[in-house]
PDB file of C-alpha atoms in Angstrom:
ATOM      1  CA  UNK A   1      29.844 -41.134  47.935  1.00 61.00           C
ATOM      2  CA  UNK A   2      33.234 -41.445  49.620  1.00 68.00           C
ATOM      3  CA  UNK A   3      32.663 -45.236  49.703  1.00 77.00           C
ATOM      4  CA  UNK A   4      32.449 -45.238  45.915  1.00 77.00           C
ATOM      5  CA  UNK A   5      35.656 -43.249  45.651  1.00 81.00           C
ATOM      6  CA  UNK A   6      37.363 -45.590  48.087  1.00 80.00           C
ATOM      7  CA  UNK A   7      36.332 -48.600  45.969  1.00 86.00           C
ATOM      8  CA  UNK A   8      36.994 -47.226  42.480  1.00 89.00           C
ATOM      9  CA  UNK A   9      39.662 -44.682  43.253  1.00 92.00           C
ATOM     10  CA  UNK A  10      40.077 -41.167  41.955  1.00 95.00           C
ATOM     11  CA  UNK A  11      42.706 -39.215  40.063  1.00 96.00           C
ATOM     12  CA  UNK A  12      43.910 -35.695  40.794  1.00 96.00           C
ATOM     13  CA  UNK A  13      45.758 -34.124  37.871  1.00 95.00           C
ATOM     14  CA  UNK A  14      47.705 -31.189  39.270  1.00 93.00           C
ATOM     15  CA  UNK A  15      48.330 -30.757  42.966  1.00 93.00           C
ATOM     16  CA  UNK A  16      49.304 -27.151  43.473  1.00 90.00           C
ATOM     17  CA  UNK A  17      47.665 -24.851  46.007  1.00 87.00           C
ATOM     18  CA  UNK A  18      44.085 -25.599  44.943  1.00 88.00           C
ATOM     19  CA  UNK A  19      44.576 -29.293  44.269  1.00 91.00           C
ATOM     20  CA  UNK A  20      46.584 -29.704  47.459  1.00 91.00           C
ATOM     21  CA  UNK A  21      43.890 -27.981  49.536  1.00 89.00           C
ATOM     22  CA  UNK A  22      41.231 -30.281  48.096  1.00 89.00           C
ATOM     23  CA  UNK A  23      43.329 -33.405  48.612  1.00 92.00           C
ATOM     24  CA  UNK A  24      44.022 -32.441  52.219  1.00 90.00           C
ATOM     25  CA  UNK A  25      40.284 -31.978  52.780  1.00 87.00           C
ATOM     26  CA  UNK A  26      39.427 -35.363  51.253  1.00 90.00           C
ATOM     27  CA  UNK A  27      41.989 -37.178  53.367  1.00 90.00           C
ATOM     28  CA  UNK A  28      40.712 -35.454  56.511  1.00 87.00           C
ATOM     29  CA  UNK A  29      37.177 -36.516  55.528  1.00 84.00           C
ATOM     30  CA  UNK A  30      38.225 -40.148  55.538  1.00 87.00           C
ATOM     31  CA  UNK A  31      39.117 -40.910  51.920  1.00 90.00           C
ATOM     32  CA  UNK A  32      41.809 -43.627  52.056  1.00 93.00           C
ATOM     33  CA  UNK A  33      45.123 -42.346  50.677  1.00 94.00           C
ATOM     34  CA  UNK A  34      45.520 -45.601  48.728  1.00 94.00           C
ATOM     35  CA  UNK A  35      42.402 -44.666  46.713  1.00 95.00           C
ATOM     36  CA  UNK A  36      44.010 -41.498  45.328  1.00 95.00           C
ATOM     37  CA  UNK A  37      46.321 -41.187  42.323  1.00 96.00           C
ATOM     38  CA  UNK A  38      48.084 -37.828  41.858  1.00 96.00           C
ATOM     39  CA  UNK A  39      49.787 -36.715  38.680  1.00 94.00           C
ATOM     40  CA  UNK A  40      52.014 -33.669  39.168  1.00 92.00           C
ATOM     41  CA  UNK A  41      55.417 -32.918  37.607  1.00 90.00           C
ATOM     42  CA  UNK A  42      56.576 -30.910  40.639  1.00 90.00           C
ATOM     43  CA  UNK A  43      54.868 -32.466  43.669  1.00 91.00           C
ATOM     44  CA  UNK A  44      55.004 -30.855  47.102  1.00 91.00           C
ATOM     45  CA  UNK A  45      57.145 -32.672  49.643  1.00 91.00           C
ATOM     46  CA  UNK A  46      54.247 -33.812  51.840  1.00 94.00           C
ATOM     47  CA  UNK A  47      52.688 -35.836  49.008  1.00 93.00           C
ATOM     48  CA  UNK A  48      55.481 -38.423  49.036  1.00 90.00           C
ATOM     49  CA  UNK A  49      54.631 -39.310  52.636  1.00 92.00           C
ATOM     50  CA  UNK A  50      50.832 -39.100  52.347  1.00 93.00           C
ATOM     51  CA  UNK A  51      50.301 -42.715  51.287  1.00 93.00           C
ATOM     52  CA  UNK A  52      48.799 -41.774  47.916  1.00 95.00           C
ATOM     53  CA  UNK A  53      49.859 -43.080  44.493  1.00 95.00           C
ATOM     54  CA  UNK A  54      52.165 -40.305  43.311  1.00 95.00           C
ATOM     55  CA  UNK A  55      52.991 -40.235  39.590  1.00 94.00           C
ATOM     56  CA  UNK A  56      52.276 -43.955  39.259  1.00 94.00           C
ATOM     57  CA  UNK A  57      50.331 -45.826  36.568  1.00 92.00           C
ATOM     58  CA  UNK A  58      46.670 -44.860  36.677  1.00 92.00           C
ATOM     59  CA  UNK A  59      43.734 -47.195  37.370  1.00 92.00           C
ATOM     60  CA  UNK A  60      41.570 -48.249  34.431  1.00 88.00           C
ATOM     61  CA  UNK A  61      38.190 -46.926  35.589  1.00 89.00           C
ATOM     62  CA  UNK A  62      38.391 -44.464  38.490  1.00 94.00           C
ATOM     63  CA  UNK A  63      35.169 -42.844  39.692  1.00 94.00           C
ATOM     64  CA  UNK A  64      36.500 -39.320  39.162  1.00 96.00           C
ATOM     65  CA  UNK A  65      39.363 -37.572  37.420  1.00 96.00           C
ATOM     66  CA  UNK A  66      39.706 -34.030  38.744  1.00 96.00           C
ATOM     67  CA  UNK A  67      41.719 -31.648  36.574  1.00 95.00           C
ATOM     68  CA  UNK A  68      43.428 -28.944  38.638  1.00 93.00           C
ATOM     69  CA  UNK A  69      46.187 -27.667  36.365  1.00 91.00           C
ATOM     70  CA  UNK A  70      46.651 -24.172  34.987  1.00 84.00           C
ATOM     71  CA  UNK A  71      45.074 -23.653  31.534  1.00 79.00           C
ATOM     72  CA  UNK A  72      48.475 -23.264  29.885  1.00 80.00           C
ATOM     73  CA  UNK A  73      49.470 -26.732  31.169  1.00 85.00           C
ATOM     74  CA  UNK A  74      46.323 -28.411  29.854  1.00 84.00           C
ATOM     75  CA  UNK A  75      47.905 -29.509  26.582  1.00 82.00           C
ATOM     76  CA  UNK A  76      50.501 -31.592  28.398  1.00 84.00           C
ATOM     77  CA  UNK A  77      48.213 -32.896  31.141  1.00 86.00           C
ATOM     78  CA  UNK A  78      45.123 -34.089  29.282  1.00 88.00           C
ATOM     79  CA  UNK A  79      46.735 -36.706  27.000  1.00 89.00           C
ATOM     80  CA  UNK A  80      47.775 -38.643  30.109  1.00 86.00           C
ATOM     81  CA  UNK A  81      44.162 -39.144  31.144  1.00 92.00           C
ATOM     82  CA  UNK A  82      42.271 -38.890  27.822  1.00 92.00           C
ATOM     83  CA  UNK A  83      41.724 -42.659  27.728  1.00 92.00           C
ATOM     84  CA  UNK A  84      39.342 -42.289  30.703  1.00 93.00           C
ATOM     85  CA  UNK A  85      36.707 -40.726  28.463  1.00 93.00           C
ATOM     86  CA  UNK A  86      33.547 -42.454  27.343  1.00 90.00           C
ATOM     87  CA  UNK A  87      31.358 -42.442  30.420  1.00 91.00           C
ATOM     88  CA  UNK A  88      32.906 -44.649  33.085  1.00 90.00           C
ATOM     89  CA  UNK A  89      34.752 -41.774  34.779  1.00 96.00           C
ATOM     90  CA  UNK A  90      33.384 -38.370  35.788  1.00 96.00           C
ATOM     91  CA  UNK A  91      35.674 -35.550  34.650  1.00 97.00           C
ATOM     92  CA  UNK A  92      35.706 -32.519  36.953  1.00 97.00           C
ATOM     93  CA  UNK A  93      37.694 -29.433  35.992  1.00 94.00           C
ATOM     94  CA  UNK A  94      38.681 -26.530  38.214  1.00 92.00           C
ATOM     95  CA  UNK A  95      40.792 -24.967  35.450  1.00 85.00           C
ATOM     96  CA  UNK A  96      39.902 -21.311  34.956  1.00 80.00           C
ATOM     97  CA  UNK A  97      38.739 -20.169  31.532  1.00 81.00           C
ATOM     98  CA  UNK A  98      38.495 -23.660  30.016  1.00 87.00           C
ATOM     99  CA  UNK A  99      34.972 -24.447  28.756  1.00 91.00           C
ATOM    100  CA  UNK A 100      33.239 -27.809  28.938  1.00 94.00           C
ATOM    101  CA  UNK A 101      33.543 -28.164  25.150  1.00 93.00           C
ATOM    102  CA  UNK A 102      37.337 -28.357  25.439  1.00 91.00           C
ATOM    103  CA  UNK A 103      37.075 -31.383  27.715  1.00 94.00           C
ATOM    104  CA  UNK A 104      34.435 -33.003  25.514  1.00 94.00           C
ATOM    105  CA  UNK A 105      36.882 -32.761  22.616  1.00 93.00           C
ATOM    106  CA  UNK A 106      39.716 -34.192  24.712  1.00 92.00           C
ATOM    107  CA  UNK A 107      37.771 -37.071  26.290  1.00 94.00           C
ATOM    108  CA  UNK A 108      35.338 -37.848  23.491  1.00 92.00           C
ATOM    109  CA  UNK A 109      31.564 -38.240  23.256  1.00 87.00           C
ATOM    110  CA  UNK A 110      29.617 -39.758  26.098  1.00 92.00           C
ATOM    111  CA  UNK A 111      31.912 -38.359  28.779  1.00 96.00           C
ATOM    112  CA  UNK A 112      30.269 -36.670  31.780  1.00 97.00           C
ATOM    113  CA  UNK A 113      32.086 -33.370  32.409  1.00 97.00           C
ATOM    114  CA  UNK A 114      31.588 -30.910  35.251  1.00 98.00           C
ATOM    115  CA  UNK A 115      33.195 -27.494  35.134  1.00 97.00           C
ATOM    116  CA  UNK A 116      33.847 -25.905  38.520  1.00 96.00           C
ATOM    117  CA  UNK A 117      35.041 -22.453  39.573  1.00 93.00           C
ATOM    118  CA  UNK A 118      36.459 -22.372  43.112  1.00 93.00           C
ATOM    119  CA  UNK A 119      38.229 -19.384  44.636  1.00 93.00           C
ATOM    120  CA  UNK A 120      41.410 -18.981  46.640  1.00 89.00           C
ATOM    121  CA  UNK A 121      39.845 -19.022  50.150  1.00 92.00           C
ATOM    122  CA  UNK A 122      39.467 -22.749  49.414  1.00 89.00           C
ATOM    123  CA  UNK A 123      43.045 -22.979  50.687  1.00 85.00           C
ATOM    124  CA  UNK A 124      41.708 -22.358  54.215  1.00 88.00           C
ATOM    125  CA  UNK A 125      38.432 -24.244  53.774  1.00 88.00           C
ATOM    126  CA  UNK A 126      36.388 -21.040  53.264  1.00 92.00           C
ATOM    127  CA  UNK A 127      35.998 -21.053  49.499  1.00 93.00           C
ATOM    128  CA  UNK A 128      32.893 -21.145  47.352  1.00 96.00           C
ATOM    129  CA  UNK A 129      32.698 -23.177  44.152  1.00 96.00           C
ATOM    130  CA  UNK A 130      30.150 -22.915  41.332  1.00 97.00           C
ATOM    131  CA  UNK A 131      29.528 -26.015  39.199  1.00 98.00           C
ATOM    132  CA  UNK A 132      27.793 -26.829  35.914  1.00 98.00           C
ATOM    133  CA  UNK A 133      27.719 -30.100  33.999  1.00 97.00           C
ATOM    134  CA  UNK A 134      27.210 -31.183  30.398  1.00 97.00           C
ATOM    135  CA  UNK A 135      24.225 -33.209  29.215  1.00 96.00           C
ATOM    136  CA  UNK A 136      25.869 -36.502  30.208  1.00 96.00           C
ATOM    137  CA  UNK A 137      26.058 -35.466  33.878  1.00 97.00           C
ATOM    138  CA  UNK A 138      23.474 -37.037  36.186  1.00 96.00           C
ATOM    139  CA  UNK A 139      22.219 -36.010  39.601  1.00 96.00           C
ATOM    140  CA  UNK A 140      24.519 -38.643  41.067  1.00 94.00           C
ATOM    141  CA  UNK A 141      27.484 -37.045  39.299  1.00 95.00           C
ATOM    142  CA  UNK A 142      26.545 -33.600  40.600  1.00 96.00           C
ATOM    143  CA  UNK A 143      26.170 -34.907  44.148  1.00 95.00           C
ATOM    144  CA  UNK A 144      29.565 -36.573  43.951  1.00 93.00           C
ATOM    145  CA  UNK A 145      31.191 -33.368  42.687  1.00 95.00           C
ATOM    146  CA  UNK A 146      29.474 -31.366  45.434  1.00 95.00           C
ATOM    147  CA  UNK A 147      30.789 -33.729  48.092  1.00 91.00           C
ATOM    148  CA  UNK A 148      34.319 -33.504  46.740  1.00 91.00           C
ATOM    149  CA  UNK A 149      34.333 -29.724  46.417  1.00 93.00           C
ATOM    150  CA  UNK A 150      32.649 -29.223  49.801  1.00 92.00           C
ATOM    151  CA  UNK A 151      36.002 -30.244  51.281  1.00 88.00           C
ATOM    152  CA  UNK A 152      37.173 -26.667  50.629  1.00 89.00           C
ATOM    153  CA  UNK A 153      33.994 -24.669  51.265  1.00 94.00           C
ATOM    154  CA  UNK A 154      30.503 -24.033  49.912  1.00 96.00           C
ATOM    155  CA  UNK A 155      29.215 -25.304  46.562  1.00 97.00           C
ATOM    156  CA  UNK A 156      26.499 -23.788  44.346  1.00 98.00           C
ATOM    157  CA  UNK A 157      24.979 -25.070  41.103  1.00 98.00           C
ATOM    158  CA  UNK A 158      24.602 -22.912  38.002  1.00 97.00           C
ATOM    159  CA  UNK A 159      21.769 -23.093  35.498  1.00 96.00           C
ATOM    160  CA  UNK A 160      23.907 -22.428  32.422  1.00 95.00           C
ATOM    161  CA  UNK A 161      27.621 -22.448  31.610  1.00 95.00           C
ATOM    162  CA  UNK A 162      27.334 -18.854  30.369  1.00 94.00           C
ATOM    163  CA  UNK A 163      26.937 -17.811  34.006  1.00 96.00           C
ATOM    164  CA  UNK A 164      30.507 -18.944  34.671  1.00 95.00           C
ATOM    165  CA  UNK A 165      31.912 -15.644  33.372  1.00 94.00           C
ATOM    166  CA  UNK A 166      29.940 -13.699  35.984  1.00 96.00           C
ATOM    167  CA  UNK A 167      30.930 -16.203  38.683  1.00 96.00           C
ATOM    168  CA  UNK A 168      34.567 -15.761  37.691  1.00 93.00           C
ATOM    169  CA  UNK A 169      34.198 -11.981  37.943  1.00 95.00           C
ATOM    170  CA  UNK A 170      32.460 -12.025  41.337  1.00 97.00           C
ATOM    171  CA  UNK A 171      33.827 -14.919  43.399  1.00 96.00           C
ATOM    172  CA  UNK A 172      36.759 -16.164  41.316  1.00 93.00           C
ATOM    173  CA  UNK A 173      38.489 -12.788  41.052  1.00 94.00           C
ATOM    174  CA  UNK A 174      36.689 -11.332  44.076  1.00 96.00           C
ATOM    175  CA  UNK A 175      39.303 -12.219  46.721  1.00 96.00           C
ATOM    176  CA  UNK A 176      41.753  -9.924  44.938  1.00 96.00           C
ATOM    177  CA  UNK A 177      39.249  -7.072  45.241  1.00 97.00           C
ATOM    178  CA  UNK A 178      39.029  -7.691  48.991  1.00 98.00           C
ATOM    179  CA  UNK A 179      42.800  -7.888  49.359  1.00 97.00           C
ATOM    180  CA  UNK A 180      43.068  -4.549  47.568  1.00 98.00           C
ATOM    181  CA  UNK A 181      40.439  -3.115  49.910  1.00 97.00           C
ATOM    182  CA  UNK A 182      42.628  -4.151  52.842  1.00 98.00           C
ATOM    183  CA  UNK A 183      45.643  -2.524  51.170  1.00 98.00           C
ATOM    184  CA  UNK A 184      43.836   0.741  50.539  1.00 98.00           C
ATOM    185  CA  UNK A 185      42.203   0.878  53.986  1.00 98.00           C
ATOM    186  CA  UNK A 186      45.614   0.414  55.587  1.00 98.00           C
ATOM    187  CA  UNK A 187      47.145   3.105  53.374  1.00 98.00           C
ATOM    188  CA  UNK A 188      44.314   5.487  54.292  1.00 98.00           C
ATOM    189  CA  UNK A 189      44.907   4.752  57.970  1.00 98.00           C
ATOM    190  CA  UNK A 190      48.582   5.597  57.549  1.00 98.00           C
ATOM    191  CA  UNK A 191      47.588   8.865  55.896  1.00 98.00           C
ATOM    192  CA  UNK A 192      45.587   9.689  59.052  1.00 98.00           C
ATOM    193  CA  UNK A 193      48.585   9.129  61.301  1.00 98.00           C
ATOM    194  CA  UNK A 194      48.604   5.388  62.146  1.00 98.00           C
ATOM    195  CA  UNK A 195      51.782   3.344  61.931  1.00 98.00           C
ATOM    196  CA  UNK A 196      51.925   0.972  58.931  1.00 98.00           C
ATOM    197  CA  UNK A 197      51.785  -2.163  61.119  1.00 98.00           C
ATOM    198  CA  UNK A 198      48.839  -0.926  63.169  1.00 98.00           C
ATOM    199  CA  UNK A 199      46.922   0.297  60.110  1.00 98.00           C
ATOM    200  CA  UNK A 200      47.358  -3.056  58.363  1.00 98.00           C
ATOM    201  CA  UNK A 201      46.359  -5.003  61.456  1.00 98.00           C
ATOM    202  CA  UNK A 202      43.210  -2.933  61.864  1.00 98.00           C
ATOM    203  CA  UNK A 203      42.283  -3.256  58.174  1.00 98.00           C
ATOM    204  CA  UNK A 204      42.840  -7.028  58.062  1.00 98.00           C
ATOM    205  CA  UNK A 205      40.835  -7.730  61.196  1.00 98.00           C
ATOM    206  CA  UNK A 206      38.031  -5.374  60.179  1.00 98.00           C
ATOM    207  CA  UNK A 207      37.530  -6.975  56.764  1.00 98.00           C
ATOM    208  CA  UNK A 208      37.796 -10.526  58.130  1.00 96.00           C
ATOM    209  CA  UNK A 209      35.406  -9.798  60.995  1.00 97.00           C
ATOM    210  CA  UNK A 210      32.872  -7.989  58.826  1.00 97.00           C
ATOM    211  CA  UNK A 211      32.941 -10.856  56.318  1.00 96.00           C
ATOM    212  CA  UNK A 212      32.293 -13.426  59.036  1.00 95.00           C
ATOM    213  CA  UNK A 213      29.476 -11.288  60.443  1.00 96.00           C
ATOM    214  CA  UNK A 214      27.882 -10.902  57.006  1.00 96.00           C
ATOM    215  CA  UNK A 215      28.038 -14.656  56.384  1.00 94.00           C
ATOM    216  CA  UNK A 216      26.528 -15.611  59.742  1.00 95.00           C
ATOM    217  CA  UNK A 217      23.897 -12.860  60.059  1.00 96.00           C
ATOM    218  CA  UNK A 218      20.223 -13.303  59.214  1.00 96.00           C
ATOM    219  CA  UNK A 219      20.038  -9.711  57.900  1.00 97.00           C
ATOM    220  CA  UNK A 220      21.229  -8.865  54.406  1.00 96.00           C
ATOM    221  CA  UNK A 221      24.402  -6.749  53.976  1.00 96.00           C
ATOM    222  CA  UNK A 222      22.360  -3.601  53.363  1.00 96.00           C
ATOM    223  CA  UNK A 223      20.684  -3.933  56.747  1.00 97.00           C
ATOM    224  CA  UNK A 224      24.004  -4.661  58.448  1.00 97.00           C
ATOM    225  CA  UNK A 225      25.359  -1.446  56.937  1.00 97.00           C
ATOM    226  CA  UNK A 226      22.374   0.495  58.260  1.00 97.00           C
ATOM    227  CA  UNK A 227      22.834  -1.070  61.700  1.00 96.00           C
ATOM    228  CA  UNK A 228      26.318   0.421  62.087  1.00 96.00           C
ATOM    229  CA  UNK A 229      25.546   3.815  60.525  1.00 97.00           C
ATOM    230  CA  UNK A 230      24.540   6.441  63.061  1.00 96.00           C
ATOM    231  CA  UNK A 231      22.781   9.511  61.585  1.00 94.00           C
ATOM    232  CA  UNK A 232      25.283  12.294  60.941  1.00 95.00           C
ATOM    233  CA  UNK A 233      28.074  10.167  62.417  1.00 96.00           C
ATOM    234  CA  UNK A 234      31.504   9.145  61.195  1.00 97.00           C
ATOM    235  CA  UNK A 235      30.292   6.102  59.251  1.00 97.00           C
ATOM    236  CA  UNK A 236      27.698   8.136  57.395  1.00 97.00           C
ATOM    237  CA  UNK A 237      30.352  10.677  56.443  1.00 97.00           C
ATOM    238  CA  UNK A 238      32.480   7.914  54.923  1.00 97.00           C
ATOM    239  CA  UNK A 239      29.557   6.189  53.210  1.00 97.00           C
ATOM    240  CA  UNK A 240      28.504   9.394  51.494  1.00 96.00           C
ATOM    241  CA  UNK A 241      31.834   9.195  49.673  1.00 96.00           C
ATOM    242  CA  UNK A 242      31.862   5.428  49.087  1.00 96.00           C
ATOM    243  CA  UNK A 243      28.246   5.215  47.907  1.00 96.00           C
ATOM    244  CA  UNK A 244      28.473   8.089  45.431  1.00 94.00           C
ATOM    245  CA  UNK A 245      26.800   6.853  42.223  1.00 90.00           C
ATOM    246  CA  UNK A 246      29.325   8.569  39.984  1.00 91.00           C
ATOM    247  CA  UNK A 247      32.705   7.548  41.375  1.00 90.00           C
ATOM    248  CA  UNK A 248      31.963   5.529  44.514  1.00 95.00           C
ATOM    249  CA  UNK A 249      31.792   1.779  45.114  1.00 95.00           C
ATOM    250  CA  UNK A 250      28.578   1.129  43.110  1.00 95.00           C
ATOM    251  CA  UNK A 251      29.950   2.492  39.843  1.00 95.00           C
ATOM    252  CA  UNK A 252      33.513   1.313  40.453  1.00 95.00           C
ATOM    253  CA  UNK A 253      32.575  -2.293  41.237  1.00 96.00           C
ATOM    254  CA  UNK A 254      30.172  -2.483  38.317  1.00 96.00           C
ATOM    255  CA  UNK A 255      33.038  -1.471  36.027  1.00 96.00           C
ATOM    256  CA  UNK A 256      35.510  -3.832  37.691  1.00 97.00           C
ATOM    257  CA  UNK A 257      33.223  -6.881  37.669  1.00 97.00           C
ATOM    258  CA  UNK A 258      32.178  -6.091  34.106  1.00 97.00           C
ATOM    259  CA  UNK A 259      35.820  -5.931  32.997  1.00 96.00           C
ATOM    260  CA  UNK A 260      36.580  -9.274  34.637  1.00 94.00           C
ATOM    261  CA  UNK A 261      33.520 -10.902  33.058  1.00 93.00           C
ATOM    262  CA  UNK A 262      34.473  -9.620  29.611  1.00 93.00           C
ATOM    263  CA  UNK A 263      38.012 -10.936  30.000  1.00 91.00           C
ATOM    264  CA  UNK A 264      36.659 -14.313  31.102  1.00 88.00           C
ATOM    265  CA  UNK A 265      34.602 -14.482  27.891  1.00 87.00           C
ATOM    266  CA  UNK A 266      37.684 -13.566  25.833  1.00 87.00           C
ATOM    267  CA  UNK A 267      39.769 -16.282  27.474  1.00 80.00           C
ATOM    268  CA  UNK A 268      37.084 -18.887  26.812  1.00 77.00           C
ATOM    269  CA  UNK A 269      36.951 -17.872  23.135  1.00 71.00           C
ATOM    270  CA  UNK A 270      40.745 -18.118  22.908  1.00 57.00           C
ATOM    271  CA  UNK A 271      40.572 -21.734  24.143  1.00 58.00           C
TER     272      UNK A 271
END
């Protein structure tokens, strides 16, 4: 797949944190810098020395145009690449809240469009991205998108675009939930007498380590929880609070994820 990109070239529209992380991954994977065209009104300093085509005229028929701008910048960004519609170029979007239909309108009929939802751990190569394509997308298109997005982490395929709202609520917004968990664990540690620096260090390392253990383990998270919970011990005492069905984690996270999913639907309707 990278050979095809090297021959035909690819375009990256928007090179902020997410776009920059992906570009860095592609270059490390062996994609020639001369095969990449980047359009960004405020490019990071390292791009000028990367050997890519920065804000230059675009090729006529690149293999892929990846849209990585914020939704509010879409109106200015899409006209620059709209001529690539029609089928010769795969359009991949990582823009939150922008449905496939919006890109079909911008690029015209016959255009293969893949909508992707990565999350912020992509910046350190530990993200997960969900993808779904329109009816013009082939297996070859999906494989190409998977290879590109694998540069920043795992990739999963969805069965229906409607699932994207739930994906947004779980993995797209999910890192913020984890960051808040770290905040609140550290604050609770302070309340029990730890210094702020020590409490934060303990909370960060605990969440990062537990996440790595959960990802690598053969057991499911429920079994891992049981493994570290001694009967009538300290962990059980805490879990009796956290697992309360009325105001513990189960009810709280259902409400939080539900709120995020509803807002994702609203944003898509506003588009």
